[in-house]
XYZ file of N, CA, C and O in Angstrom:
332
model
N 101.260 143.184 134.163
C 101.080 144.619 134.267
C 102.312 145.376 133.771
O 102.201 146.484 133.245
N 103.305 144.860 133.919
C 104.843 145.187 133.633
C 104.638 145.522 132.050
O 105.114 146.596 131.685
N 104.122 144.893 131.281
C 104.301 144.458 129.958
C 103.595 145.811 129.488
O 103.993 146.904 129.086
N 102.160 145.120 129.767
C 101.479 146.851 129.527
C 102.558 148.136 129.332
O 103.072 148.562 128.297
N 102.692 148.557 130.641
C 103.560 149.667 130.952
C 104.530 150.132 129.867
O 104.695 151.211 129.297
N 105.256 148.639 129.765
C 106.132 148.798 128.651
C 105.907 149.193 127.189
O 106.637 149.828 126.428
N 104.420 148.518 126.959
C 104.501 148.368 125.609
C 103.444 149.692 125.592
O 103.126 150.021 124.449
N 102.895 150.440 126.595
C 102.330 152.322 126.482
C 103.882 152.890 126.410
O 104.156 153.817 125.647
N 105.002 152.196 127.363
C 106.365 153.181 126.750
C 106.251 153.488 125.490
O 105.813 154.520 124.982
N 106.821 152.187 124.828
C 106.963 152.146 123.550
C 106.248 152.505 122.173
O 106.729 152.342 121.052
N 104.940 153.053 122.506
C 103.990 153.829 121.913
C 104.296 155.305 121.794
O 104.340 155.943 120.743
N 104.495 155.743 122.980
C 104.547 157.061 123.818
C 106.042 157.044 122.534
O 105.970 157.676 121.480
N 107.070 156.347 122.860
C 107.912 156.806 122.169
C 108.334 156.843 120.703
O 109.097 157.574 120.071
N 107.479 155.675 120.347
C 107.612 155.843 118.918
C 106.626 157.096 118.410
O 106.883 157.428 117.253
N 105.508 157.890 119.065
C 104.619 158.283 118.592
C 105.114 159.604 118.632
O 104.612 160.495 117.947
N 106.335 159.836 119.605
C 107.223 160.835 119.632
C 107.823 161.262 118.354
O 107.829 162.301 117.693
N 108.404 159.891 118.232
C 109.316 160.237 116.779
C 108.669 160.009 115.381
O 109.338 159.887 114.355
N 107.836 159.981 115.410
C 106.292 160.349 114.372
C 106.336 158.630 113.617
O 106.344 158.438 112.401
N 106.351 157.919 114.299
C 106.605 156.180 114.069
C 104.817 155.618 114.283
O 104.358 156.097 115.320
N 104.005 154.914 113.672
C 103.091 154.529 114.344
C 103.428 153.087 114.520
O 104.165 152.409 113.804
N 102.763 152.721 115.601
C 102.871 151.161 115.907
C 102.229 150.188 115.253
O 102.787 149.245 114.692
N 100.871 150.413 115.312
C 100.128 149.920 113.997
C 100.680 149.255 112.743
O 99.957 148.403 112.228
N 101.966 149.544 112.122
C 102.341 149.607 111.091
C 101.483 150.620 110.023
O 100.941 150.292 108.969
N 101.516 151.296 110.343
C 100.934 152.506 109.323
C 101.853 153.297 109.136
O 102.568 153.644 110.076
N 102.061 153.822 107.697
C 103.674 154.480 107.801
C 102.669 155.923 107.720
O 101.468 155.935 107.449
N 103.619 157.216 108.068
C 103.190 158.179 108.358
C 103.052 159.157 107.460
O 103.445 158.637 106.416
N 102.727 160.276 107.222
C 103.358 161.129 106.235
C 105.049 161.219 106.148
O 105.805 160.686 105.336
N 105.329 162.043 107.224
C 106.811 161.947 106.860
C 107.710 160.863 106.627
O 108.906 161.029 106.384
N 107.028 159.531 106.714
C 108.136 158.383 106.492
C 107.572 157.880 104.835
O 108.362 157.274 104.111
N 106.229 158.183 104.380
C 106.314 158.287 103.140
C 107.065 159.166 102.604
O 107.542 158.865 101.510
N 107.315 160.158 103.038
C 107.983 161.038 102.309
C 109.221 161.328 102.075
O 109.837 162.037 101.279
N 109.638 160.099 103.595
C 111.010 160.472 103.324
C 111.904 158.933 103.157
O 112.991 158.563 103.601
N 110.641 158.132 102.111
C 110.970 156.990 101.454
C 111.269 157.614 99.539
O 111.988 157.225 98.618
N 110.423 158.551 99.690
C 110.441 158.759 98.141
C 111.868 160.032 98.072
O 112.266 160.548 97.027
N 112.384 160.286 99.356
C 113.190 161.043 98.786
C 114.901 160.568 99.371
O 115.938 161.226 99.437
N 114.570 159.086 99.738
C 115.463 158.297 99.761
C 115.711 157.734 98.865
O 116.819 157.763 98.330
N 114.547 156.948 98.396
C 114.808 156.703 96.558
C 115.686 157.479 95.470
O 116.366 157.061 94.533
N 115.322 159.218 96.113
C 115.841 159.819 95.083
C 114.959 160.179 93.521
O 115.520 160.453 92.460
N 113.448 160.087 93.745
C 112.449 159.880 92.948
C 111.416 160.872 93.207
O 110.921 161.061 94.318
N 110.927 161.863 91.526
C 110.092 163.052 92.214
C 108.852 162.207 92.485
O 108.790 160.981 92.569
N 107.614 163.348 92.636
C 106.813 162.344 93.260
C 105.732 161.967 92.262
O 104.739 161.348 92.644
N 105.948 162.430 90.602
C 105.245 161.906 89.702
C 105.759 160.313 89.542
O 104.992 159.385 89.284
N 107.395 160.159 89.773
C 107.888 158.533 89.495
C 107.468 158.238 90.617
O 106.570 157.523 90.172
N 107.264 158.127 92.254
C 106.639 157.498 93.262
C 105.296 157.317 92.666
O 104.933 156.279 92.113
N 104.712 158.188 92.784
C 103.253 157.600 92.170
C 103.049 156.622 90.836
O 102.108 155.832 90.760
N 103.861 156.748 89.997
C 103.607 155.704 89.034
C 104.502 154.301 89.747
O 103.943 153.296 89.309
N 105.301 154.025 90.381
C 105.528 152.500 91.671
C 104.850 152.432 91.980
O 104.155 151.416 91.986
N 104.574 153.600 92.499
C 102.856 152.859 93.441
C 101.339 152.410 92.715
O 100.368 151.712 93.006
N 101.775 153.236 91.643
C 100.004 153.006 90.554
C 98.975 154.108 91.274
O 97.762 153.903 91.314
N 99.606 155.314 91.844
C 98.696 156.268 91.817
C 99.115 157.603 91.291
O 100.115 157.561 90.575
N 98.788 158.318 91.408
C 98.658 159.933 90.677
C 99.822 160.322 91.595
O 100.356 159.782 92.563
N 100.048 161.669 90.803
C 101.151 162.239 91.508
C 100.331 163.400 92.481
O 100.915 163.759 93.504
N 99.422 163.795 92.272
C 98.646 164.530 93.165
C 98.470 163.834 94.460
O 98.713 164.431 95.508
N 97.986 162.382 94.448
C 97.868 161.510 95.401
C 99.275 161.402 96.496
O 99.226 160.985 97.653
N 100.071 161.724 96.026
C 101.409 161.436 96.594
C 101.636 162.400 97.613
O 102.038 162.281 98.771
N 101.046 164.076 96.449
C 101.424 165.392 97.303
C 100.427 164.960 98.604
O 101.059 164.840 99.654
N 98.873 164.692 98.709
C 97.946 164.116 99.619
C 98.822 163.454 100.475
O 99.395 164.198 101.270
N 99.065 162.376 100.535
C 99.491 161.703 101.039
C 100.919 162.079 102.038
O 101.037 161.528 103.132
N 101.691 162.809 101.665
C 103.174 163.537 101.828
C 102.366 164.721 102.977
O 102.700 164.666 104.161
N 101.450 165.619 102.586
C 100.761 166.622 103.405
C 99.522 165.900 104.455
O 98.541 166.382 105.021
N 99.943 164.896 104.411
C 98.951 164.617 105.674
C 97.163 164.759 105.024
O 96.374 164.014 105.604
N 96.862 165.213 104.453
C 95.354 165.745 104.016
C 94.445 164.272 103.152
O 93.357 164.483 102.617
N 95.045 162.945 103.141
C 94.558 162.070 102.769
C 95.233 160.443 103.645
O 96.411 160.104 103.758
N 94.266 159.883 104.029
C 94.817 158.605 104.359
C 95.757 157.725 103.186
O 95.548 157.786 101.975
N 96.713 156.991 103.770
C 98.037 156.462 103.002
C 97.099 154.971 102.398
O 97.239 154.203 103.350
N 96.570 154.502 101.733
C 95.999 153.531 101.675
C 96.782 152.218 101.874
O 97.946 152.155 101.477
N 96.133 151.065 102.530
C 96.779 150.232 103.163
C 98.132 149.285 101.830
O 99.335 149.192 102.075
N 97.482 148.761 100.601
C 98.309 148.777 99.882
C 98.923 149.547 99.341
O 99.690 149.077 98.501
N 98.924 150.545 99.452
C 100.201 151.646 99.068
C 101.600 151.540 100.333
O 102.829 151.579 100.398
N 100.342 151.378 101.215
C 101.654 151.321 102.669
C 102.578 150.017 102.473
O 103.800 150.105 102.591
N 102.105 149.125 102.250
C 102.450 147.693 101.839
C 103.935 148.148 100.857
O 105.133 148.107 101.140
N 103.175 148.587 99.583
C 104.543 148.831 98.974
C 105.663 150.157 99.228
O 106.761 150.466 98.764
N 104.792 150.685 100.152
C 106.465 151.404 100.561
C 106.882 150.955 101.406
O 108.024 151.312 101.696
N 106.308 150.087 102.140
C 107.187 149.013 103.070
C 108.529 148.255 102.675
O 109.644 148.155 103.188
N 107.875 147.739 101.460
C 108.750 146.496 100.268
C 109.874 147.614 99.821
O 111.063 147.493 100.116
N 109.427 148.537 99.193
C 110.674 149.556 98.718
C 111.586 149.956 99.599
O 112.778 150.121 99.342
N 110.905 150.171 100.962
C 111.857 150.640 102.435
C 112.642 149.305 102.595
O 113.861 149.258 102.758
N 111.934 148.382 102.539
C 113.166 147.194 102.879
C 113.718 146.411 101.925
O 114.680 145.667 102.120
N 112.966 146.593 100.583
C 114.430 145.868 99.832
C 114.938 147.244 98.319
O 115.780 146.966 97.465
N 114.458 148.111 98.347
C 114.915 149.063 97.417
C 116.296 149.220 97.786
O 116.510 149.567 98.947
N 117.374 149.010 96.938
C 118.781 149.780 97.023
C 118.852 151.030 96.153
O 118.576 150.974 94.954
N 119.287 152.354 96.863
C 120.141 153.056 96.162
C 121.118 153.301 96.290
O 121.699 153.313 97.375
N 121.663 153.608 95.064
C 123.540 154.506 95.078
C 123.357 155.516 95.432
O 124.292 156.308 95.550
């Protein structure tokens, strides 16, 4: 029962800081992968192999992040370096 508890904490709080648990990245953590890159969002969309319209969607919340798209901003979040 302990565990439970814990792991509704840890929901409650990531869901605070706009984190989903799921692994679903959010709008703002797409968005604020492509502007960690340092990349407008016509070059994000061509990494990813979609439109740059798709990106603005995606960035505004008004379209689901599709699961391989999430995939690769995962890969870019964890092994992309920038200067």
């Amino acid at each position: 029962l302990a565990a439970l508890s814990t792991s509704k904490h840890r929901r409650i709080k990531a869901y605070e800081k706009g984190h989903n648990m799921d692994n679903e990245i959010t709008p703002q953590e797409f968005k604020a992968e492509r502007e960690r890159l340092k990349i407008t969002a016509k070059q994000f969309g061509q990494l990813l192999g979609v439109s740059e319209r798709a990106v603005f969607y995606y960035e505004h919340g008004q379209r689901k992040i599709p699961k391989p798209v999430q995939l690769l901003v995962l890969l870019y979040k964890k092994h992309a370096v920038v200067d």
